[in-house]
Short mmCIF file of C-alpha atoms in Angstrom, two decimals:
data_model
loop_
_atom_site.label_atom_id
_atom_site.label_comp_id
_atom_site.label_asym_id
_atom_site.label_seq_id
_atom_site.Cartn_x
_atom_site.Cartn_y
_atom_site.Cartn_z
CA MET A 1 16.72 14.20 -0.59
CA SER A 2 15.11 12.44 -3.67
CA LEU A 3 12.81 8.90 -2.59
CA PRO A 4 15.52 6.68 -4.42
CA SER A 5 18.17 8.16 -2.37
CA VAL A 6 15.69 7.40 1.27
CA GLU A 7 14.93 4.00 -0.12
CA ARG A 8 18.92 3.28 -0.88
CA ASP A 9 20.55 4.48 2.30
CA GLY A 10 17.83 2.63 4.43
CA GLU A 11 18.88 -0.15 6.31
CA LEU A 12 17.22 -3.52 7.51
CA ASP A 13 17.20 -4.02 11.32
CA SER A 14 15.92 -6.57 13.60
CA GLY A 15 13.35 -7.56 11.05
CA GLY A 16 12.44 -3.67 10.54
CA PHE A 17 13.75 -1.40 8.50
CA CYS A 18 15.51 2.04 9.40
CA ALA A 19 15.59 5.33 6.98
CA THR A 20 16.02 8.82 7.38
CA ILE A 21 13.40 11.50 6.11
CA GLY A 22 15.40 14.66 5.08
CA ASP A 23 14.44 17.96 5.30
CA GLY A 24 13.43 18.07 1.47
CA TRP A 25 10.44 16.06 2.27
CA LEU A 26 8.84 18.21 4.83
CA GLN A 27 5.50 19.51 4.97
CA GLY A 28 5.42 22.12 7.87
CA ARG A 29 6.64 20.12 10.88
CA THR A 30 6.11 16.53 9.21
CA ALA A 31 6.81 14.59 6.43
CA TYR A 32 4.77 14.83 3.27
CA GLY A 33 2.27 11.70 3.74
CA GLY A 34 2.76 10.53 0.12
CA ALA A 35 6.51 9.75 1.03
CA SER A 36 5.71 8.58 4.33
CA ALA A 37 3.36 6.01 2.81
CA ALA A 38 5.90 5.36 0.22
CA ILE A 39 8.42 4.28 2.11
CA ALA A 40 6.47 2.32 4.31
CA LEU A 41 5.51 0.22 1.33
CA ALA A 42 8.83 0.12 0.22
CA ALA A 43 10.08 -1.45 3.91
CA ALA A 44 6.77 -4.16 3.22
CA LYS A 45 8.33 -5.07 0.19
CA ALA A 46 11.81 -5.48 1.39
CA VAL A 47 11.12 -7.69 4.08
CA PHE A 48 8.73 -9.59 2.76
CA THR A 49 9.72 -10.32 -0.97
CA GLY A 50 7.52 -12.02 -3.88
CA LEU A 51 4.46 -10.53 -2.99
CA PRO A 52 1.40 -9.97 -5.88
CA PRO A 53 0.31 -6.94 -6.77
CA LEU A 54 -0.48 -3.89 -4.38
CA ARG A 55 -4.21 -3.92 -4.58
CA CYS A 56 -4.90 -1.55 -1.37
CA ALA A 57 -3.14 1.05 0.92
CA GLN A 58 -4.97 1.93 3.96
CA VAL A 59 -2.93 5.04 5.79
CA ALA A 60 -3.74 6.81 9.28
CA PHE A 61 -1.29 9.76 9.80
CA VAL A 62 -0.91 9.19 13.83
CA GLY A 63 1.36 12.13 14.39
CA PRO A 64 4.55 13.79 13.07
CA ILE A 65 7.73 12.05 11.81
CA ALA A 66 10.67 13.42 10.40
CA GLY A 67 14.63 12.70 10.38
CA ARG A 68 15.65 8.75 11.20
CA VAL A 69 12.54 6.65 11.52
CA HIS A 70 11.91 2.76 12.28
CA LEU A 71 9.36 0.94 9.94
CA MET A 72 8.20 -2.50 11.24
CA PRO A 73 6.48 -4.09 8.39
CA THR A 74 4.34 -7.26 9.89
CA LEU A 75 2.86 -10.18 7.96
CA LEU A 76 -0.67 -10.52 9.53
CA ARG A 77 -1.70 -13.06 7.01
CA GLN A 78 -0.69 -14.77 3.52
CA GLY A 79 -2.94 -17.04 1.50
CA LYS A 80 -2.83 -18.64 -2.18
CA ASN A 81 -3.80 -15.24 -3.57
CA SER A 82 -3.28 -12.34 -1.23
CA ALA A 83 -1.30 -10.97 1.73
CA PHE A 84 -2.03 -8.63 4.26
CA ILE A 85 0.76 -6.30 5.23
CA ALA A 86 0.76 -3.65 8.29
CA CYS A 87 3.48 -1.32 8.63
CA ASP A 88 4.15 1.03 11.78
CA VAL A 89 6.54 4.33 11.21
CA THR A 90 8.12 5.74 14.60
CA GLY A 91 10.37 8.45 14.92
CA SER A 92 11.64 10.77 17.68
CA ASP A 93 8.18 11.39 18.98
CA GLY A 94 6.50 7.71 18.55
CA LEU A 95 4.24 6.34 16.27
CA GLY A 96 3.69 8.71 13.56
CA LEU A 97 2.08 6.21 10.45
CA ARG A 98 -0.06 3.15 10.60
CA ALA A 99 -0.46 1.46 7.38
CA LEU A 100 -2.03 -1.38 6.31
CA PHE A 101 -1.07 -3.25 2.71
CA LEU A 102 -3.32 -5.42 0.87
CA PHE A 103 -1.40 -7.35 -1.86
CA MET A 104 -3.29 -9.32 -4.03
CA ALA A 105 -2.82 -11.51 -7.32
CA SER A 106 -5.66 -11.20 -10.38
CA ARG A 107 -7.82 -13.54 -11.23
CA ASP A 108 -10.67 -14.00 -13.61
CA SER A 109 -14.14 -12.81 -12.89
CA ALA A 110 -17.35 -12.48 -14.86
CA ILE A 111 -17.89 -8.94 -13.65
CA ASN A 112 -16.33 -6.26 -15.35
CA TYR A 113 -17.32 -2.37 -14.87
CA GLU A 114 -15.32 0.82 -15.22
CA ASN A 115 -16.67 4.32 -14.53
CA LEU A 116 -13.56 6.26 -14.34
CA THR A 117 -13.09 8.10 -17.75
CA ALA A 118 -10.57 10.59 -18.13
CA PRO A 119 -11.52 14.16 -17.99
CA PRO A 120 -10.04 16.35 -20.91
CA HIS A 121 -6.75 17.35 -20.13
CA ASP A 122 -3.96 16.26 -22.65
CA LEU A 123 -0.39 16.75 -21.62
CA PRO A 124 0.99 17.85 -24.49
CA ASP A 125 -1.02 20.98 -24.81
CA ILE A 126 0.97 22.38 -21.95
CA ASP A 127 4.24 23.00 -20.42
CA PRO A 128 5.97 21.96 -17.19
CA VAL A 129 6.19 24.24 -14.61
CA ASP A 130 10.00 25.76 -14.51
CA PRO A 131 11.93 24.32 -11.37
CA ALA A 132 13.14 27.46 -10.59
CA THR A 133 9.72 28.49 -9.62
CA THR A 134 8.65 25.48 -7.46
CA PRO A 135 8.12 26.00 -3.56
CA GLN A 136 10.51 24.44 -1.54
CA GLY A 137 9.81 21.68 0.76
CA PHE A 138 8.39 18.42 -0.40
CA LEU A 139 6.95 20.28 -3.74
CA SER A 140 10.55 20.40 -4.83
CA ASN A 141 10.52 16.38 -5.30
CA PHE A 142 7.79 16.63 -8.04
CA ASP A 143 7.19 18.37 -11.56
CA PHE A 144 3.79 19.48 -12.35
CA ALA A 145 1.98 21.25 -15.33
CA HIS A 146 -0.70 23.52 -15.18
CA GLY A 147 -3.83 21.95 -14.27
CA ALA A 148 -7.40 23.15 -13.80
CA ARG A 149 -9.81 24.02 -10.98
CA ARG A 150 -13.15 21.78 -10.69
CA ASP A 151 -16.51 22.85 -9.39
CA ALA A 152 -14.98 21.18 -6.03
CA GLY A 153 -11.51 20.36 -6.41
CA TYR A 154 -8.49 20.12 -8.40
CA LEU A 155 -7.07 18.19 -11.59
CA ARG A 156 -3.40 18.53 -12.27
CA TRP A 157 -0.52 16.54 -13.88
CA ALA A 158 2.61 15.43 -11.85
CA ARG A 159 5.58 13.16 -11.80
CA LEU A 160 7.85 12.35 -9.53
CA ARG A 161 11.44 14.35 -10.65
CA ASP A 162 13.93 11.34 -9.25
CA ARG A 163 12.04 7.81 -9.86
CA SER A 164 15.56 6.05 -10.63
CA ASN A 165 15.05 2.17 -9.21
CA VAL A 166 11.69 3.13 -7.65
CA ASP A 167 9.04 0.64 -8.17
CA VAL A 168 5.66 1.95 -9.92
CA GLU A 169 3.78 1.06 -6.66
CA THR A 170 6.08 3.00 -4.30
CA GLU A 171 5.85 6.11 -6.84
CA LEU A 172 2.24 5.88 -6.79
CA LEU A 173 1.86 6.34 -3.07
CA ALA A 174 4.49 8.96 -3.59
CA ILE A 175 2.55 10.94 -5.96
CA ALA A 176 -0.79 10.23 -5.20
CA ASP A 177 -1.33 13.18 -2.36
CA ALA A 178 0.56 16.02 -4.11
CA LEU A 179 -2.47 17.92 -4.57
CA PRO A 180 -3.92 20.27 -2.40
CA PRO A 181 -6.93 19.23 -0.02
CA ALA A 182 -9.65 19.50 -2.64
CA ALA A 183 -11.39 21.56 -0.04
CA MET A 184 -9.25 24.50 -0.34
CA ILE A 185 -10.47 25.21 -3.57
CA PHE A 186 -13.44 27.11 -0.76
CA ALA A 187 -10.85 28.45 1.02
CA LYS A 188 -10.58 32.70 0.91
CA ASP A 189 -6.72 32.28 2.49
CA TRP A 190 -4.26 29.26 2.57
CA GLY A 191 -3.55 28.00 6.33
CA PRO A 192 -2.33 24.54 7.60
CA VAL A 193 -4.26 21.21 6.75
CA SER A 194 -3.06 17.76 7.78
CA THR A 195 -4.33 14.27 6.21
CA ALA A 196 -5.68 12.29 8.85
CA SER A 197 -6.46 9.12 6.87
CA TRP A 198 -6.33 8.14 3.33
CA GLN A 199 -7.06 4.72 1.29
CA ILE A 200 -5.47 4.20 -2.48
CA ASN A 201 -7.17 1.10 -4.23
CA LEU A 202 -5.05 0.32 -7.45
CA VAL A 203 -7.19 -0.69 -10.13
CA SER A 204 -4.44 -1.71 -12.54
CA ASP A 205 -2.43 -5.23 -12.00
CA ALA A 206 0.58 -3.24 -13.63
CA PRO A 207 0.18 0.29 -13.54
CA ALA A 208 2.77 2.24 -16.03
CA THR A 209 2.78 5.81 -17.98
CA ARG A 210 4.76 7.26 -20.20
CA ASP A 211 7.76 9.86 -18.93
CA GLY A 212 6.60 9.63 -15.73
CA TRP A 213 3.46 11.84 -15.93
CA TRP A 214 0.25 10.95 -13.96
CA LEU A 215 -2.70 12.88 -14.10
CA LEU A 216 -4.33 13.55 -10.37
CA GLY A 217 -7.96 14.58 -9.41
CA ALA A 218 -9.00 15.50 -5.91
CA ASP A 219 -13.17 16.27 -5.48
CA THR A 220 -14.59 17.38 -2.03
CA LEU A 221 -17.61 15.43 -0.88
CA HIS A 222 -17.85 17.16 2.30
CA ALA A 223 -16.18 19.93 3.94
CA GLY A 224 -17.36 21.39 7.49
CA HIS A 225 -16.55 21.29 11.34
CA GLY A 226 -12.83 21.61 10.49
CA SER A 227 -12.19 18.43 8.39
CA SER A 228 -12.93 17.24 4.94
CA SER A 229 -13.68 14.14 2.74
CA GLN A 230 -12.61 13.75 -0.52
CA THR A 231 -12.34 11.21 -3.37
CA MET A 232 -9.29 10.88 -5.47
CA THR A 233 -8.67 9.19 -9.30
CA ILE A 234 -5.28 8.85 -10.91
CA TRP A 235 -4.77 8.47 -14.71
CA ASN A 236 -1.88 7.37 -16.39
CA HIS A 237 -0.38 9.68 -19.86
CA ASP A 238 -2.71 7.48 -22.04
CA GLY A 239 -6.04 8.55 -19.59
CA ASN A 240 -6.40 5.10 -18.66
CA ALA A 241 -7.50 4.89 -14.71
CA VAL A 242 -4.91 3.49 -12.38
CA ALA A 243 -5.99 3.98 -8.58
CA THR A 244 -8.70 5.42 -7.14
CA ALA A 245 -8.46 7.17 -3.50
CA THR A 246 -10.60 8.64 -0.41
CA GLN A 247 -8.99 10.59 1.98
CA SER A 248 -10.18 12.62 5.38
CA VAL A 249 -8.15 15.81 6.21
CA ALA A 250 -7.91 18.12 9.26
CA LEU A 251 -8.42 21.95 8.03
CA PHE A 252 -7.28 24.36 10.32
CA VAL A 253 -8.35 27.22 8.63
#
């Protein structure tokens, strides 16, 4: 079940949006967080049209969600330049996700600074992973290119296999969380992990890339006592930064 099919088969319902998250998007007993956040954004855009560009998404993963879900976007405030929209996602077990989206138009500013240079990691030098060897579950929705381990995290190229008719902001939310938690680089064995909260900031008015490939980086800031804090960056095919993020992850290893 591709992300476009989840969006296409969704239905507007009593001011909200209903969709089905199939087994192909599961990560353990719950839906992969990037897909859940992406569907919440898609619902917000379906209910409230004509929004300026997405600038920030704050997402709390409250509990497991899968199967038939109901998404309820709520307009909190809309001004001349920006709009805040909240979206709750509930399933058979109750509230599973709460998201807050900030949409804000660009404006002139005397302040311009960037320190998000992409690390050397050219896509043409590496071959995409054979889809036949891709693990099942939510990872089967992505193509990955062989990446690199960093001192405290990971760096890897990724793309959504089916991104037809999916707007780029929704695509970015779906793919931004595709790397393992950065702290797993220190683990002796793989085990259960769960994202608790996530904030992603888009730093481009019109994010775009070539052939669907995005370079994902995740680095550990702190890990201990069963949780970790990490930073994340997304660059496009040409090495231009399009998003930054922070994430808190529960570690059961």
